[in-house]
Coordinates of C-alpha atoms in Angstrom, one line a residue:
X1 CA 0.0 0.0 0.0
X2 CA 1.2 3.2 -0.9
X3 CA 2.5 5.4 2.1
X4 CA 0.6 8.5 2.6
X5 CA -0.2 10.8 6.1
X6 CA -3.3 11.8 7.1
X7 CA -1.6 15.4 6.5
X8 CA -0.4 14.6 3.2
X9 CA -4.0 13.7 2.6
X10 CA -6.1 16.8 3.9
X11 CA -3.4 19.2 2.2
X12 CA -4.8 18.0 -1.1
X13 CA -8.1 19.0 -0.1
X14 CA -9.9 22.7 -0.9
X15 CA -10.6 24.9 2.5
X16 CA -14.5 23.8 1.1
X17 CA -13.6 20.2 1.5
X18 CA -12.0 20.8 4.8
X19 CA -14.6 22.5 6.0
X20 CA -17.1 19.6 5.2
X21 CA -14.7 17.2 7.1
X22 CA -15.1 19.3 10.2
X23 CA -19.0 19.4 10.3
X24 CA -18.5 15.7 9.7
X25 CA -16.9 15.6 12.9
X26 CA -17.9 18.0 15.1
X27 CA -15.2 20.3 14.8
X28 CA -15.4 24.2 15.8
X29 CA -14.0 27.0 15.5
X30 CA -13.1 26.8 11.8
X31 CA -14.2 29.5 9.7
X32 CA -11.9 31.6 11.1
X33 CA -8.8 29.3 10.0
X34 CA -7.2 29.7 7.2
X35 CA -6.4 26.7 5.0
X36 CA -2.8 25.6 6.3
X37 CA -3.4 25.8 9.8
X38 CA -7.4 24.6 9.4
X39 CA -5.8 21.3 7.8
X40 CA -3.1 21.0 10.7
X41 CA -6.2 21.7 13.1
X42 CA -8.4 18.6 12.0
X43 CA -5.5 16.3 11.6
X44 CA -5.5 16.8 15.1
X45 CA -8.6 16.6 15.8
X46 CA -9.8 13.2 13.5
X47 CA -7.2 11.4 15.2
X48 CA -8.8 11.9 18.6
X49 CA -9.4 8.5 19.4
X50 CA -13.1 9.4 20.3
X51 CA -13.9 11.2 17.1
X52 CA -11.8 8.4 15.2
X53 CA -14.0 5.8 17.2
X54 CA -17.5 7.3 16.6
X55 CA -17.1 7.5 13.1
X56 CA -16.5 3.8 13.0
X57 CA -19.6 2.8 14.9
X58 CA -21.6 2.7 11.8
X59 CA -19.4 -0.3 10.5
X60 CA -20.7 -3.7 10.7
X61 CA -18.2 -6.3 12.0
X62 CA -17.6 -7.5 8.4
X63 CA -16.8 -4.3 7.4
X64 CA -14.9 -3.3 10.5
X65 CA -13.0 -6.7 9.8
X66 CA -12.7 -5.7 6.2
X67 CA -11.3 -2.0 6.9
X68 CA -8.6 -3.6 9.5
X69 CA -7.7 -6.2 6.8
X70 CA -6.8 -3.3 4.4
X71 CA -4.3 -1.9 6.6
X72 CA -2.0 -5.0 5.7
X73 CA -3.1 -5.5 1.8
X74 CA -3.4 -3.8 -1.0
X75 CA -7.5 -2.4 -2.2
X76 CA -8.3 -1.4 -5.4
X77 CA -11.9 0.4 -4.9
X78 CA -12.7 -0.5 -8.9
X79 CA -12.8 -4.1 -8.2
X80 CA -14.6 -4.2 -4.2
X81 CA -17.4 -3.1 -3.3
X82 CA -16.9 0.3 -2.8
X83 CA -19.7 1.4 -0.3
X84 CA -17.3 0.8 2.7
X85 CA -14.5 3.0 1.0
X86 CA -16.6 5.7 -0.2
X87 CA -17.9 5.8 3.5
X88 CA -14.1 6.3 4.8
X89 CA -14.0 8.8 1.9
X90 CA -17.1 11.4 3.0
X91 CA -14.7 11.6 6.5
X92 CA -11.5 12.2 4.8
X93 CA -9.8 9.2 6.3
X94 CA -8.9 7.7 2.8
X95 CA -8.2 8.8 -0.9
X96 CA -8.5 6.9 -3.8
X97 CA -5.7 6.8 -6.0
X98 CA -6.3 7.4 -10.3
X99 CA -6.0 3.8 -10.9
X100 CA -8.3 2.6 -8.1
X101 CA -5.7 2.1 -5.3
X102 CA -7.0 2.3 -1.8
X103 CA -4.6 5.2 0.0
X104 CA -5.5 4.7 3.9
X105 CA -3.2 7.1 5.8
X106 CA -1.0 5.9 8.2
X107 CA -1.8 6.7 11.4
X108 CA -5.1 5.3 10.3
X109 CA -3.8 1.8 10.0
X110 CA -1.9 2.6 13.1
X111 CA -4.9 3.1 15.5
X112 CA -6.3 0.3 13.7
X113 CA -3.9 -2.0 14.6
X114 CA -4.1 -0.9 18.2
X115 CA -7.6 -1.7 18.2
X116 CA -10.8 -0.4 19.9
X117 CA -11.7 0.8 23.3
X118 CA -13.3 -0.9 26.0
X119 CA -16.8 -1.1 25.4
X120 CA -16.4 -0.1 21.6
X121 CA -17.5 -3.3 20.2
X122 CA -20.9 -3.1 21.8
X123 CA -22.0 0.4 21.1
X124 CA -21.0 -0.5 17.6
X125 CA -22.8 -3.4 17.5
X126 CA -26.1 -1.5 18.5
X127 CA -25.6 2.0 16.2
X128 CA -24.7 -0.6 13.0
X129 CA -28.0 -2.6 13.9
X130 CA -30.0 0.6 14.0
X131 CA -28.1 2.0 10.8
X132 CA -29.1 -1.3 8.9
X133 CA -32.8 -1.1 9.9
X134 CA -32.7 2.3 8.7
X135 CA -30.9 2.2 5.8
X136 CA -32.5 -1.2 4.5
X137 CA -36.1 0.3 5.2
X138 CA -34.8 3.3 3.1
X139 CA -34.1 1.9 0.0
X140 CA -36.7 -0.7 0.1
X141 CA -39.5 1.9 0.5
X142 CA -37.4 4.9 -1.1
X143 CA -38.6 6.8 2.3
X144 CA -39.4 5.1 5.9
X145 CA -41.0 6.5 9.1
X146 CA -39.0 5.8 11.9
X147 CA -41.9 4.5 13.5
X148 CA -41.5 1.9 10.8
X149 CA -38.3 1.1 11.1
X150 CA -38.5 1.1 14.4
X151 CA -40.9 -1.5 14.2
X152 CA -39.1 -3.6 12.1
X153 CA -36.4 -3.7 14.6
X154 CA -38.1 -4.5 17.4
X155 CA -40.0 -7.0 15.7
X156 CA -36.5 -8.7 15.2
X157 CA -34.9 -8.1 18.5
X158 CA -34.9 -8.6 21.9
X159 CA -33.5 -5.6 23.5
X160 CA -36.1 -2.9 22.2
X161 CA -35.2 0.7 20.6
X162 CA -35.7 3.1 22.9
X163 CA -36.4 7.0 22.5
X164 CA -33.1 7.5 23.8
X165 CA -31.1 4.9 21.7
X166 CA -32.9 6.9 18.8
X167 CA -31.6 10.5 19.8
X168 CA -28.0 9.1 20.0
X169 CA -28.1 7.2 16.7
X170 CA -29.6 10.5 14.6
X171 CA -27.0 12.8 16.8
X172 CA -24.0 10.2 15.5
X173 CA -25.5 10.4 11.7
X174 CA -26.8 13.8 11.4
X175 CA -23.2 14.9 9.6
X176 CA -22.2 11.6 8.5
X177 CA -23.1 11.0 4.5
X178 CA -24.5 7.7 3.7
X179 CA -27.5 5.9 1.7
X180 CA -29.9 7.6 3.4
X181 CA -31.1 11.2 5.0
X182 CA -32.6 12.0 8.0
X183 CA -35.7 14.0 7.5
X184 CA -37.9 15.5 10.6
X185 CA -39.4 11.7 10.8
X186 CA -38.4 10.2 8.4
X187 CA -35.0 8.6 6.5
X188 CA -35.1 9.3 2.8
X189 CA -32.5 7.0 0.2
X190 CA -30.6 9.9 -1.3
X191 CA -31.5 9.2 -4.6
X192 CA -35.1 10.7 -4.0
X193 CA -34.0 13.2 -1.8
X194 CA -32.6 16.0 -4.0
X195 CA -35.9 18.3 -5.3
X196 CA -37.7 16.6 -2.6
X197 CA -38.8 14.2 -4.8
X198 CA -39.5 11.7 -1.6
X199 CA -42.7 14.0 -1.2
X200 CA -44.2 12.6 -4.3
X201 CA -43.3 9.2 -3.3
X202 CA -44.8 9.6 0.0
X203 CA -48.4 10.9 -1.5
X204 CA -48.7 8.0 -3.8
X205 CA -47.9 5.5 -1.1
X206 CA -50.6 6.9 1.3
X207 CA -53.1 4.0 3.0
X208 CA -51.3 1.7 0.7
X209 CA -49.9 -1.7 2.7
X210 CA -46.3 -1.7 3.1
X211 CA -44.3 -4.9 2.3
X212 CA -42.5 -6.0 5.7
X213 CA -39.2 -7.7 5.0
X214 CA -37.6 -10.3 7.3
X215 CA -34.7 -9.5 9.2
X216 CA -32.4 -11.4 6.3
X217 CA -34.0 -9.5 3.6
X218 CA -33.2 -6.1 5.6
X219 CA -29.8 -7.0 5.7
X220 CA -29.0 -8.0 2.1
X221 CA -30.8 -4.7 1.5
X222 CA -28.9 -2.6 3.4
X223 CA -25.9 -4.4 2.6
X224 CA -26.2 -5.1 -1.3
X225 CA -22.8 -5.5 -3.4
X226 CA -22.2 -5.7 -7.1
X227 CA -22.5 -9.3 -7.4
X228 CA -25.6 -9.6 -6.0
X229 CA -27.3 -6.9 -7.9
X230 CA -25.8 -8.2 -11.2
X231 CA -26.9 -11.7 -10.2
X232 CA -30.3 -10.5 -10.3
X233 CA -29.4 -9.2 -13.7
X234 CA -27.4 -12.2 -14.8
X235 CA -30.4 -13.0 -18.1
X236 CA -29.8 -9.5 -19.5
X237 CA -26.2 -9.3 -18.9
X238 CA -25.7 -12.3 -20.3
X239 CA -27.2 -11.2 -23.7
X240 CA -25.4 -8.2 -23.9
X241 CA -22.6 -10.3 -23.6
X242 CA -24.0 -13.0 -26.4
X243 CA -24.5 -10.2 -28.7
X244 CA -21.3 -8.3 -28.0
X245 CA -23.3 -5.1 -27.7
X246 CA -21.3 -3.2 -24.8
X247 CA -17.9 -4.2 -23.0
X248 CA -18.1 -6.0 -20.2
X249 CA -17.4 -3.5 -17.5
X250 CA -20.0 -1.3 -19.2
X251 CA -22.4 -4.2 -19.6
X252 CA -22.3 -4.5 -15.9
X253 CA -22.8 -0.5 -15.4
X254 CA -25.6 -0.5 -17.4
X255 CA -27.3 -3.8 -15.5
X256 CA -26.9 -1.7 -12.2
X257 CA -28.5 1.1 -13.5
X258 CA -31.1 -0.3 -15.3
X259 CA -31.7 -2.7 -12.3
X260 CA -31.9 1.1 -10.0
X261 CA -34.3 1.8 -12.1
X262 CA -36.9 -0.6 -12.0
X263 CA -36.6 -0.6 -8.2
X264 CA -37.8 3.5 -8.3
X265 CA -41.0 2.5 -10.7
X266 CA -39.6 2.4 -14.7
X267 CA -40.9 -0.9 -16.9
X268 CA -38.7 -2.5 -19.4
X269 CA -40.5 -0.3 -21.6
X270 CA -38.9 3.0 -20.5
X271 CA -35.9 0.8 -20.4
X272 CA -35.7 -0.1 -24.0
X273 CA -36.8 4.1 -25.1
X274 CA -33.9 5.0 -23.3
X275 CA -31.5 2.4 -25.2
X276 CA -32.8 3.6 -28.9
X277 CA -32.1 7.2 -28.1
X278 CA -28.3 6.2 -26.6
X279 CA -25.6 7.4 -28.1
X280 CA -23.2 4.8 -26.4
X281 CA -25.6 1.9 -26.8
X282 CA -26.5 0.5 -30.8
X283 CA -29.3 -2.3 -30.6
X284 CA -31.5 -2.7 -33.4
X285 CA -34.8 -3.4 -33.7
X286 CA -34.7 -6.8 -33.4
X287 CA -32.1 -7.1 -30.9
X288 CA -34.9 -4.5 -28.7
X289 CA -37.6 -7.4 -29.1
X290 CA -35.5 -10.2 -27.9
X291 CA -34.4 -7.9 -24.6
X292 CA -38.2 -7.0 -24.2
X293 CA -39.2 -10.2 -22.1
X294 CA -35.8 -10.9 -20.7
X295 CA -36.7 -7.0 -18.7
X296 CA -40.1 -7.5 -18.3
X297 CA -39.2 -11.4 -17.1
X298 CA -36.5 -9.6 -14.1
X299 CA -39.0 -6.3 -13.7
X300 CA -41.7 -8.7 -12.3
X301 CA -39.0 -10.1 -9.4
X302 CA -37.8 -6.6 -7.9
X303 CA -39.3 -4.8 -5.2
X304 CA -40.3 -1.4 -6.2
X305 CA -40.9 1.9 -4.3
X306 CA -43.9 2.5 -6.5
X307 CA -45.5 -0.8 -4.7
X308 CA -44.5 -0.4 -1.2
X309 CA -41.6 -2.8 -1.4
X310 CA -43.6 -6.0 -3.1
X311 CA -42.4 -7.0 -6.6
X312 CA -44.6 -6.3 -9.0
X313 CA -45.1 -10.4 -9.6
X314 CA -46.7 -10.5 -6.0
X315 CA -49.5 -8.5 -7.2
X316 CA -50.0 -8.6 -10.8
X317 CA -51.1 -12.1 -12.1
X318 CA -49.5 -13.7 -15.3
X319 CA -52.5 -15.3 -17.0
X320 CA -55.2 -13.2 -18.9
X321 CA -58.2 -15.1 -17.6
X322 CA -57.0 -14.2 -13.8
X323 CA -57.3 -10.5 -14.6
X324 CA -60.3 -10.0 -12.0
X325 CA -58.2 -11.6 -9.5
X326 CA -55.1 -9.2 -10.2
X327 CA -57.0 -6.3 -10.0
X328 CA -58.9 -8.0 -6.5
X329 CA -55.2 -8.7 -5.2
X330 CA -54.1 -4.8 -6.0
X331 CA -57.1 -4.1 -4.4
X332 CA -56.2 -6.2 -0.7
X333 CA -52.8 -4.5 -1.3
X334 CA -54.0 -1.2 -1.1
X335 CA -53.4 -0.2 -4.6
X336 CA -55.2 1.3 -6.9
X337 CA -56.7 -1.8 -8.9
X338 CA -57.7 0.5 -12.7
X339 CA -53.7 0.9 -12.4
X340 CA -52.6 -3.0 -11.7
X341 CA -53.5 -5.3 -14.2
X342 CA -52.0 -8.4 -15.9
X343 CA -50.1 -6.4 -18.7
X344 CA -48.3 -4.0 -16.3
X345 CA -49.6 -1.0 -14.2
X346 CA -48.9 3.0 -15.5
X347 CA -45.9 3.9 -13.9
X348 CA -45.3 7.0 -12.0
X349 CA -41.9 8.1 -12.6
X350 CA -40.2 9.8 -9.8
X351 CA -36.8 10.1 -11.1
X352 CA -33.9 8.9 -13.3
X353 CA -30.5 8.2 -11.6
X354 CA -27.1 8.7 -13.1
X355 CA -24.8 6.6 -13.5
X356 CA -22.1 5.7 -10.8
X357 CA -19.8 8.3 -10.2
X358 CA -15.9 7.7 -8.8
X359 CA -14.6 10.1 -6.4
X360 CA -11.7 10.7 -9.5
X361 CA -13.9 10.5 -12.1
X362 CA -14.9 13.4 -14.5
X363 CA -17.5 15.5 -13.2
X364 CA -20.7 14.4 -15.0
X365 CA -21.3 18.4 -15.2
X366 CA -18.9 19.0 -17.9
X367 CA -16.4 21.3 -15.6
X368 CA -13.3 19.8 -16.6
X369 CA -12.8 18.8 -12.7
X370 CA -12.7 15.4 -10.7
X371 CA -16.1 14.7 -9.3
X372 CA -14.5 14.7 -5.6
X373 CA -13.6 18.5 -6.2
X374 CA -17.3 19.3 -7.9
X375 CA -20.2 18.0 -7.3
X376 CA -19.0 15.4 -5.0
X377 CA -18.8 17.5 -2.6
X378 CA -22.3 19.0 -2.4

């Protein structure tokens, strides 16, 4: 691993970006710092061993495991599952080198190796458990009540959430950036945050039934990595790849998105609109039929926002002669049954994401800058 300092680090870094790395942590008194001695200041302070601690006690114990391992080996964020490193990123405790390289400072790996405080291990355990709950809840729904969440976890352990354990766990996440956003009540996936387009989402899930997933299904929620997306894409992937239509690391870009996208409400047939009038994607006409029910085939098994977490495949019935009974099983779902039929329901778009975004990629926005010093930062 390449040898860097946490100084060496924050010296790269605007007086914007350093700025954002001391409301991350609580530190004062910095507006009236200039850049130099600001960056010398939160050196400092981020290795406090109590700021360095609390901003671990979102980690799971895989990823904990998985950060402490990366202090002995060599990462490259392009090829793992970058959610952990991105994480370490938003608190300017690592950098990520052009060609993917994982650049953990050293007194980082230092106080690492030195391992936690006493009593660490069970406050994390408790935050991480409420973070999963949250964040899970969050993407399944696209925006969660904590009363919600809170009864989901509860439901799935035996030491209850109390008010209190919920004031510390929103005071710990209030400045930390992650999947999700805490709003008055509620935690809103990031995605349908920006324009507040989680108020939409909210008014067309009003006195509808919510799915409620198991504990498992939270978890691989919350948690979800590459593989198991593209797994879930493996049909259509696998034809792009047949058909030599896109390389392979854009074949799988493309899968994630398009996978995103059924999850926030589109059908295979926004899907394949959006492929005819791509610039970077050639199919022709025929090649657009054969794709049509491999989408629809993998639209039917993922949950969607628009459906209060179901898949569309729990609700809308295959067969034409069991129309009636789709539209009477809409109906016990709390849908609207003129919108839920056997040949698909009329989407309500709520938004189209982007595609996924390095911290050293080009900024999407045409500036000419890396992402990181753009709109990565906002």
């Amino acid at each position: 691993m390449t040898n860097i300092s946490l100084k060496d680090l924050l010296g790269e870094c605007t007086k914007e970006e350093l700025i954002d790395f001391c409301k991350v942590h609580g530190m004062k008194g910095y507006s009236r710092l200039k850049k130099a001695e600001l960056a010398e200041k939160l050196v400092e302070h981020m290795l406090q061993r109590e700021v360095w601690e609390k901003y671990l006690l979102f980690l799971t114990k895989e990823e904990l495991e998985k950060l402490k391992n990366a202090a002995c080996e060599e990462i490259n964020v392009y090829e793992d599952d970058a959610l952990l490193w991105e994480y370490l990123f938003d608190g300017g405790y690592c950098n990520i080198a052009e060609d993917g390289e994982l650049l953990l400072p050293g007194e980082c790996q230092a106080l690492l190796k030195e391992g936690e405080s006493e009593g660490f291990d069970k406050k994390r355990e408790k935050i991480s458990e409420i973070r999963l709950y949250v964040q899970g809840t969050a993407s399944l729904y696209g925006v969660v009540s904590i009363e919600r969440a809170a009864e989901l976890y509860n439901r799935d352990h035996e030491e209850k959430l109390t008010e209190a354990d919920w004031m510390e766990f929103a005071d710990y996440v209030k400045n930390v950036t992650g999947e999700f956003i805490l709003v008055d009540d509620y935690a809103v996936d990031k995605k349908l945050y920006e324009d507040d387009l989680y108020k939409d989402l909210l008014k067309l899930q009003e006195t509808k039934i919510f799915y409620k997933p198991s504990a498992e299904e939270i978890r691989e929620i919350a948690s979800a990595s590459m593989e198991s997306c593209l797994n879930k894409m493996a049909p259509f992937y696998t034809y792009l790849k047949e058909q030599n239509i896109l390389p392979e690391n854009e074949a799988e870009l493309l899968c994630l998105e398009i996978l995103d996208e059924f999850h926030l409400g589109y059908q295979a047939e926004h899907i394949l609109d959006a492929l005819s009038q791509s610039e970077n994607v050639n199919v022709s006409d025929e090649q657009k039929e054969e794709m049509k029910p491999i989408l629809e085939d993998i639209w039917k098994k993922v949950r969607s926002v628009l459906f209060c977490g179901y898949k569309p495949e729990e609700i809308v019935l295959e067969t034409e002669s069991q129309a009636v009974s789709a539209s009477q099983n809409a109906e016990t779902a709390g849908l609207d049954p003129k919108e839920y039929t056997t040949t698909g329901y009329e989407a309500k778009t709520i938004v189209r994401t982007a595609e996924k975004v390095y911290p050293n990629d080009p900024c999407p926005c045409g500036s000419g800058k890396k992402y990181k010093k753009c709109c990565g930062k906002k």
